[in-house]
Short mmCIF file of C-alpha atoms and ligand atoms in Angstrom, two decimals:
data_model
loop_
_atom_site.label_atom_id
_atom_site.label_comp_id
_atom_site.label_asym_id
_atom_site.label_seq_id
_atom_site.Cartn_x
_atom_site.Cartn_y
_atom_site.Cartn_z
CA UNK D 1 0.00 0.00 0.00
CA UNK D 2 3.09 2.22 1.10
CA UNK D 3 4.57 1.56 -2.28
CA UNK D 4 1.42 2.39 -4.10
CA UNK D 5 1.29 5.50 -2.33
CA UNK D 6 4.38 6.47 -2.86
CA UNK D 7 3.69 5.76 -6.92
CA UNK D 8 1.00 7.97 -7.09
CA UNK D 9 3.20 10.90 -5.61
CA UNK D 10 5.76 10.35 -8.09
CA UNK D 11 3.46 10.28 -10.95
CA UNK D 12 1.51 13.92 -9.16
CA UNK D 13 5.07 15.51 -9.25
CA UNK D 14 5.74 14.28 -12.72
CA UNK D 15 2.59 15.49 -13.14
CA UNK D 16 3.31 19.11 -12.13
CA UNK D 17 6.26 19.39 -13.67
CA UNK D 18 4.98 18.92 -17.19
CA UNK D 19 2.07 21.55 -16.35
CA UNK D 20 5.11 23.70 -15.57
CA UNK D 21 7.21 23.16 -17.90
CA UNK D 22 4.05 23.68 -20.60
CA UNK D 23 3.11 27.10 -18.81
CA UNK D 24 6.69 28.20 -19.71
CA UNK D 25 6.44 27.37 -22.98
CA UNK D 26 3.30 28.98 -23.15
CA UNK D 27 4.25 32.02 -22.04
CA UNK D 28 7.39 32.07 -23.87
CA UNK D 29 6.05 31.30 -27.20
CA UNK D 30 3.56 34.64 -26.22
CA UNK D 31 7.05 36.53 -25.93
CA UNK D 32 8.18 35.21 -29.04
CA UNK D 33 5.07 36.22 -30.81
CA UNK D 34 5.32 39.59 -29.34
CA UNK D 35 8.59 39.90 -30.30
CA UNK D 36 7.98 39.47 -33.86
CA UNK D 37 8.75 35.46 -33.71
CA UNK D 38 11.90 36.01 -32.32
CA UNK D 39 13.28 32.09 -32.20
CA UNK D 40 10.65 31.28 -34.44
CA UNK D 41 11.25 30.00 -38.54
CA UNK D 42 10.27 28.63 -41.65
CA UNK D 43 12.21 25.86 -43.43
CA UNK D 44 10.92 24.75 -46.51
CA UNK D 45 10.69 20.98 -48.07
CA UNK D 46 11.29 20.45 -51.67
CA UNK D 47 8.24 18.83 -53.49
CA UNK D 48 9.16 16.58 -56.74
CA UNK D 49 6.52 16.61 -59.80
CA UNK D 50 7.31 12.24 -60.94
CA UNK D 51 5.44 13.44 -64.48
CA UNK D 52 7.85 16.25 -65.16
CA UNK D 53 10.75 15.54 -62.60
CA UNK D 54 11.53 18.74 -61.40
CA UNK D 55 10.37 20.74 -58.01
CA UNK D 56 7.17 21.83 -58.09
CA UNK D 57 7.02 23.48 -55.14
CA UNK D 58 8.19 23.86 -51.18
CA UNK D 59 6.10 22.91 -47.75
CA UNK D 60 6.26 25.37 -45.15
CA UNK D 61 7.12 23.97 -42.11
CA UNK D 62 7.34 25.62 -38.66
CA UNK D 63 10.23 25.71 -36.04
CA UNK D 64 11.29 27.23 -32.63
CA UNK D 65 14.58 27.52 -31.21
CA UNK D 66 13.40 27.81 -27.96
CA UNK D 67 16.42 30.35 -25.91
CA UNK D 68 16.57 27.67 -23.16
CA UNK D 69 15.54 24.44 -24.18
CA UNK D 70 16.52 24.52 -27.96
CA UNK D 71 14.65 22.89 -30.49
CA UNK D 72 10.43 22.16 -29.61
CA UNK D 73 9.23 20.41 -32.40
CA UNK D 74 5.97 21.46 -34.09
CA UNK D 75 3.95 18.91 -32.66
CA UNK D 76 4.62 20.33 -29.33
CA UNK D 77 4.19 24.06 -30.19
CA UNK D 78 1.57 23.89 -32.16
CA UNK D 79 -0.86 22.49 -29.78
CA UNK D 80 -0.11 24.65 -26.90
CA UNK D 81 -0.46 27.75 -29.03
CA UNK D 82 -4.04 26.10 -30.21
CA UNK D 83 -5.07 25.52 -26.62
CA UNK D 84 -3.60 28.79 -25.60
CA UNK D 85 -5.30 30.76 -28.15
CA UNK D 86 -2.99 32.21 -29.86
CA UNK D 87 -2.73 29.86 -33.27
CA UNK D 88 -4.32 32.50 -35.22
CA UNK D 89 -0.90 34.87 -34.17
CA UNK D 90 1.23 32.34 -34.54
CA UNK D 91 -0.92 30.98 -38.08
CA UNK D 92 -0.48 34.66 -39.14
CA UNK D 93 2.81 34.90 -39.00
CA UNK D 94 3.83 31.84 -40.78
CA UNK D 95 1.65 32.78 -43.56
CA UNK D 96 3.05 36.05 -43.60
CA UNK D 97 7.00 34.63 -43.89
CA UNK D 98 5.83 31.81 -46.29
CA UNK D 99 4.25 34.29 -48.46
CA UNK D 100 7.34 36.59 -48.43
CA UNK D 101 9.31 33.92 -49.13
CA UNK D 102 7.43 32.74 -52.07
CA UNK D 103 7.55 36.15 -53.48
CA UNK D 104 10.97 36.30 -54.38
CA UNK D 105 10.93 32.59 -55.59
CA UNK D 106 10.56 31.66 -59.35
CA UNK D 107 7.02 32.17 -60.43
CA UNK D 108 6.23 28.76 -61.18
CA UNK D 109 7.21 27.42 -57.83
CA UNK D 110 4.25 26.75 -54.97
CA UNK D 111 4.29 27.24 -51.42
CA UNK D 112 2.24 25.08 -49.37
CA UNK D 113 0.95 26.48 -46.02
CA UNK D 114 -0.26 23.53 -43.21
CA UNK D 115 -3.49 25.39 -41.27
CA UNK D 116 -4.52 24.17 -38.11
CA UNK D 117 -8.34 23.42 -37.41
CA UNK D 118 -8.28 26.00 -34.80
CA UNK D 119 -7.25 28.65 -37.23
CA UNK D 120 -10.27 27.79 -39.03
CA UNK D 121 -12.09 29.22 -36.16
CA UNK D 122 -10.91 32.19 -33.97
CA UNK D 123 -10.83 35.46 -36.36
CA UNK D 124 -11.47 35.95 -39.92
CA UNK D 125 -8.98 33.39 -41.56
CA UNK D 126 -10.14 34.12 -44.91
CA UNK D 127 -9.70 37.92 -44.41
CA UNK D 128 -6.11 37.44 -43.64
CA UNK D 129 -5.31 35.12 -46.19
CA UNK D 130 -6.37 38.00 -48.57
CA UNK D 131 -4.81 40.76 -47.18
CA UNK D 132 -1.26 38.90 -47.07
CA UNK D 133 -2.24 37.76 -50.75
CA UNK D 134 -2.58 41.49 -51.37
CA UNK D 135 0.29 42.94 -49.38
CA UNK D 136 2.98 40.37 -51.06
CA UNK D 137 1.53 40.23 -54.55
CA UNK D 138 1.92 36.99 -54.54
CA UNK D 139 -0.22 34.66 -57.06
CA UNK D 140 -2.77 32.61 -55.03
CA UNK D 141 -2.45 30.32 -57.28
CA UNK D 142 0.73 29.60 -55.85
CA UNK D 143 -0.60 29.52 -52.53
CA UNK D 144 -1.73 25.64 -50.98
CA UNK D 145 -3.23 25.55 -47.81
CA UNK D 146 -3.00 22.16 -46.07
CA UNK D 147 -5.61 20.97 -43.48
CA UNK D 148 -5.78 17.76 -42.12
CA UNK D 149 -9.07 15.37 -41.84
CA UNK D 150 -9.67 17.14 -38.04
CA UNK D 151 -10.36 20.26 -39.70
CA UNK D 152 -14.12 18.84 -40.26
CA UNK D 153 -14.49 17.45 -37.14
CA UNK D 154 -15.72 19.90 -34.73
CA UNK D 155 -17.66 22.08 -36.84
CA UNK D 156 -18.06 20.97 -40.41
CA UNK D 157 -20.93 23.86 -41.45
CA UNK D 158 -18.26 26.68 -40.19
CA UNK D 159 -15.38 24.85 -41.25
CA UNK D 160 -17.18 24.50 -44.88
CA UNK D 161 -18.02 28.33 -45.10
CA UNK D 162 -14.80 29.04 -44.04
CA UNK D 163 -12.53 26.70 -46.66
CA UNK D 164 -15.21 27.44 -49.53
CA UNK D 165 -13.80 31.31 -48.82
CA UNK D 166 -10.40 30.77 -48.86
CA UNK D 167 -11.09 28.91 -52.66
CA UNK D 168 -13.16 31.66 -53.83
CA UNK D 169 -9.42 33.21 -53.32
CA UNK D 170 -8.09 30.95 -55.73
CA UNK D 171 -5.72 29.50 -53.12
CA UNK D 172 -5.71 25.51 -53.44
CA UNK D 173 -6.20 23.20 -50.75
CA UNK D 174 -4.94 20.31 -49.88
CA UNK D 175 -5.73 17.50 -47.74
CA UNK D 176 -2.94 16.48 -45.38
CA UNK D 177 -1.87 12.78 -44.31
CA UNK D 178 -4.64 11.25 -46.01
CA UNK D 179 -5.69 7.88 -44.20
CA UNK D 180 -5.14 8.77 -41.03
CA UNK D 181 -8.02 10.40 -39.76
CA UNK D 182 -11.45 8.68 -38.88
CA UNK D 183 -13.81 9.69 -42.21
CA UNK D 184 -11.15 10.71 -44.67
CA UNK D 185 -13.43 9.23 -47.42
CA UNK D 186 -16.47 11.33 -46.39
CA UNK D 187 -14.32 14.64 -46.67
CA UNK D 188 -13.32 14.26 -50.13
CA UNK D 189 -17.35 13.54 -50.85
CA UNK D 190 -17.68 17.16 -48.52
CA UNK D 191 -15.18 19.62 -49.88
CA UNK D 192 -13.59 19.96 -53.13
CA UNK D 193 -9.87 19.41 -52.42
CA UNK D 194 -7.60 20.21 -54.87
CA UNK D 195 -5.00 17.77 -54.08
CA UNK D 196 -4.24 14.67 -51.19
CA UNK D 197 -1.33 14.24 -49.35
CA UNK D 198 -0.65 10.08 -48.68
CA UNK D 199 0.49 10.17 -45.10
CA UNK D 200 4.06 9.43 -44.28
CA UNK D 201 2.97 6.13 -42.28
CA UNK D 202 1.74 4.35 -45.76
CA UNK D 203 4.81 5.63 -48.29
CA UNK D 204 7.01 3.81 -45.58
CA UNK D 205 4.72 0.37 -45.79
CA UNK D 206 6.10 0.29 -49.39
CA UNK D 207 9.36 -0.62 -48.04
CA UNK D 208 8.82 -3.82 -46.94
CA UNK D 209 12.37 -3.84 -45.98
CA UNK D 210 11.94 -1.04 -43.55
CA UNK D 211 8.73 -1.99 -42.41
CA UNK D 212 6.83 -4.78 -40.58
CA UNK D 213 4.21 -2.80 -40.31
CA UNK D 214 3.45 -1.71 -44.09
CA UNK D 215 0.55 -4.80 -44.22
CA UNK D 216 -1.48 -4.05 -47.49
CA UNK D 217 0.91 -0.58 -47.75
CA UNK D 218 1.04 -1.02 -51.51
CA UNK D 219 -2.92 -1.76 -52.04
CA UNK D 220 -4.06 1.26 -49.99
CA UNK D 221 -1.58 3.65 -51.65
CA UNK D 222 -2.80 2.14 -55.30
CA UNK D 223 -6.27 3.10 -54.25
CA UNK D 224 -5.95 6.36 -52.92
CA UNK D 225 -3.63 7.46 -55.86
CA UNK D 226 -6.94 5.63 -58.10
CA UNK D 227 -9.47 7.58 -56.37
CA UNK D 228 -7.66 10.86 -56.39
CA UNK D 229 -7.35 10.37 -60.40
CA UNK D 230 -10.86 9.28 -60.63
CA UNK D 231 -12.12 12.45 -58.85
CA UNK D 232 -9.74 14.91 -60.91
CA UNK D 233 -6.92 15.67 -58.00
CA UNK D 234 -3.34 15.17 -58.12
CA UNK D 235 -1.87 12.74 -55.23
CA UNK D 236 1.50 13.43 -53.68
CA UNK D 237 2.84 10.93 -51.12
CA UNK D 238 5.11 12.27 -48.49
CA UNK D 239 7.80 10.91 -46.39
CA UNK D 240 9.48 9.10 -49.18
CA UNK D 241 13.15 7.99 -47.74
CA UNK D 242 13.99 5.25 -50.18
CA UNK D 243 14.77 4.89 -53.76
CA UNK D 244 12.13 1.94 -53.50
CA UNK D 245 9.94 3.52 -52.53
CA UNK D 246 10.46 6.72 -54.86
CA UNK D 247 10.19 3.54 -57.80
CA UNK D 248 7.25 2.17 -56.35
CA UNK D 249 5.30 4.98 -56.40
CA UNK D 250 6.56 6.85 -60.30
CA UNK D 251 5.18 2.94 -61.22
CA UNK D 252 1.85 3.27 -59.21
CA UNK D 253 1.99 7.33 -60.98
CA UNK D 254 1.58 8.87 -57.97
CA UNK D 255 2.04 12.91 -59.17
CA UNK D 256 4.28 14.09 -56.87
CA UNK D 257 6.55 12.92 -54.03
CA UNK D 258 8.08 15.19 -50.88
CA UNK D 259 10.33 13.33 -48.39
CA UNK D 260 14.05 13.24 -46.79
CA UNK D 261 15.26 11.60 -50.27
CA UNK D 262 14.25 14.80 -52.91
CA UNK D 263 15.09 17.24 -49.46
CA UNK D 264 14.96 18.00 -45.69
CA UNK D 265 13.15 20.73 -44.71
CA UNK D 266 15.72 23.54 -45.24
CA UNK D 267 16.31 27.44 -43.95
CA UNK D 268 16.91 29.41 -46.93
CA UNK D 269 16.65 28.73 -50.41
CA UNK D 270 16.11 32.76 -51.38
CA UNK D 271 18.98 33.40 -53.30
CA UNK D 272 19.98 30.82 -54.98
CA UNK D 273 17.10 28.64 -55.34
CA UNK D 274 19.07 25.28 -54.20
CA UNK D 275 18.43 22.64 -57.56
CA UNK D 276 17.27 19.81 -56.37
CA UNK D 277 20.77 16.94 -56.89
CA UNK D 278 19.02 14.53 -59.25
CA UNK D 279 22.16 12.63 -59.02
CA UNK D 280 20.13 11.58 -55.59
CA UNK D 281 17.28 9.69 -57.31
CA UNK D 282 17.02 8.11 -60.11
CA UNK D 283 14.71 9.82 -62.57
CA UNK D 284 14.29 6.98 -65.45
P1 LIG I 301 2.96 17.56 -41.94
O1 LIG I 301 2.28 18.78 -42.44
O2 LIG I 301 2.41 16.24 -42.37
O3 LIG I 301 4.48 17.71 -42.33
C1 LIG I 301 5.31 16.65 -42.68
C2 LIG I 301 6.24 16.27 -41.56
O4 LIG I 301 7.03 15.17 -41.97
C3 LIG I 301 7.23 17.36 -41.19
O5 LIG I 301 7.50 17.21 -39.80
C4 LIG I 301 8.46 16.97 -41.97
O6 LIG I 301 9.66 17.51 -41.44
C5 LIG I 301 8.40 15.47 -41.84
N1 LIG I 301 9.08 14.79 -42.93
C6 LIG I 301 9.21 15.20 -44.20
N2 LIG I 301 9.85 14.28 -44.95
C7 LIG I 301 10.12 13.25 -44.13
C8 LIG I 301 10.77 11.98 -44.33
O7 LIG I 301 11.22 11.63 -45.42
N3 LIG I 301 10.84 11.18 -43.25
C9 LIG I 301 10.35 11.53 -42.04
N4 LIG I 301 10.49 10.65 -41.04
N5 LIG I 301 9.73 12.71 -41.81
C10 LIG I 301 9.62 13.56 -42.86
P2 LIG I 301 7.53 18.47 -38.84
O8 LIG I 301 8.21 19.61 -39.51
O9 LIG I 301 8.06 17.98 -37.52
O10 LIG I 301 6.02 18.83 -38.69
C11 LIG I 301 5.14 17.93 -38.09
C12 LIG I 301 3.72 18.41 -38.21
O11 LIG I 301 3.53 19.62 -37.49
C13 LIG I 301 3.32 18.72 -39.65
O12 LIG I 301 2.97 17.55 -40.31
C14 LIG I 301 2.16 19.66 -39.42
O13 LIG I 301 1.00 18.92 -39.13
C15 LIG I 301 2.60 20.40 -38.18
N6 LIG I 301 3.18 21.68 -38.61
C16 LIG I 301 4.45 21.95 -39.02
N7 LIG I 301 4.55 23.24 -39.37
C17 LIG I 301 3.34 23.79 -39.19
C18 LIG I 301 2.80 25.11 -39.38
O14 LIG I 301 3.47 26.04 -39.84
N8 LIG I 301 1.48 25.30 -39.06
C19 LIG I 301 0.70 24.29 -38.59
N9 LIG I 301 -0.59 24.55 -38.31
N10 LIG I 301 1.16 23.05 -38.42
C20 LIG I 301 2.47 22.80 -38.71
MG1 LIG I 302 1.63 19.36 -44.25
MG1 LIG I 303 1.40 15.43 -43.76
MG1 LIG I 304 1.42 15.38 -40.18
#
């Protein structure tokens, strides 16, 4: 009983020390905001077209140096600053420094944007997405805004309203790590994406190698890249690692690939625009 006791006060201090240690971060990531995102950046991933082999485009993706604790991944940050209310800051400036960043990239090079579901709901999204549009001049078709299946979830009239605005923008959007959620396949029947994004956990079933847990990998990523054709979109997978599983997928013609083998996630690619190394992959 002692022992059990004694268990329970270890876990209550573990306990409080999280809650701590996420107040901090909480209230640091409010100084950072305030500070103009001080700590915080962009890095952008390379995305590969498979029917023209070139880059097509770059994913946005967040990071924060925090000044004590260093890196906090995204899937820590992000969360807190939904939870904390302050993801439509923090949403606003990422699409602010994507956009600028896009700007003085080639013209014919997209930038794609990942929205939270929260975003979606405190302040006028759709507003802001304009007015950056307008400030940086920047072609909306250019722009690809990437939600994930949770974005329906909570309140799918709003969320509808809201998504059908951003379109009337002629920004595209893009569903994010398809497959993972609970009703991807009623989504696509809801909203008119304009593109799916495989999720990361599939591409690396196609490497049986890799994986033991790719069971039917190469089936489900068929039929998604199928139903994507058969309702119009373009399918890119993401997380590709391996040359097999680049090969698997140019032979299953997926559209487009993004993963650690085109490109990690990289700081600046302003001036020059880094070429992708095809020397990397083989294109044939
Ligand atoms: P996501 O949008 O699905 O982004 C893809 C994630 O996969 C990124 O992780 C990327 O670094 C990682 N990745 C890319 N290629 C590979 C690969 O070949 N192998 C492996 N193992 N991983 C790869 P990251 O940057 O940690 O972001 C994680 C998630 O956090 C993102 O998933 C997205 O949901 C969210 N996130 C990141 N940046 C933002 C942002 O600016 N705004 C919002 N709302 N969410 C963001
Ligand atoms: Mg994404
Ligand atoms: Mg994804
Ligand atoms: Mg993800």
């Amino acid at each position: 009983k002692t022992e059990g006791r004694n268990r329970w006060r270890a876990f209550d201090a573990t306990m409080a020390q999280a809650l701590l240690y996420r107040r901090r971060l909480e209230s640091d990531l409010r100084d950072a905001l305030a500070a103009d995102g001080e700590g915080l950046s962009l890095v952008y991933q390379p995305q590969f077209c498979l029917n023209d082999s070139r880059i097509i485009g770059y994913e946005a993706l967040a990071r924060w140096k925090h000044p004590s604790f260093g890196a906090i991944p995204p899937a820590e940050f992000i969360p807190i600053a939904e939870e904390a209310g302050m993801i439509a800051e923090l949403g606003e400036w990422i699409l602010n420094r994507a956009c600028d960043a896009a700007r003085a990239w080639a013209d014919d090079l997209t930038i794609a944007v990942n929205l939270s579901p929260a975003q979606i709901f405190e302040g006028d999204l759709t507003a802001f997405v304009k007015a950056t549009l307008d400030r940086t001049g920047l072609d909306p078709a250019r722009l690809e805004l990437e939600v994930t299946e949770g974005v329906l979830i909570d309140n799918p009239e709003r969320a509808l309203h809201v998504l059908h605005g951003l379109k009337d923008l002629g920004v595209r959007i893009s569903m994010d790590d398809f497959g993972t959620g609970y009703s991807s396949l009623s989504y696509l029947q809801t909203f008119p994406f304009d593109a799916i994004k495989i999720d990361r956990s599939f591409t690396q079933g196609l490497d049986e190698t890799r994986s033991k847990t790719g069971l039917h990998a190469e089936a489900i990523v068929r039929a998604v890249i199928g139903l994507g054709h058969a309702i119009g979109i373009p399918v890119i997978a993401e997380g590709v690692e391996t040359q097999t599983q680049f090969d698997r997928l140019k032979a299953l013609k997926c559209d487009a690939v993004q993963g650690y083998l085109i490109g990690k996630p990289m700081p600046h690619l302003i001036d020059p625009l880094p070429e992708f190394d095809t020397k990397i992959v083989r294109i044939a």
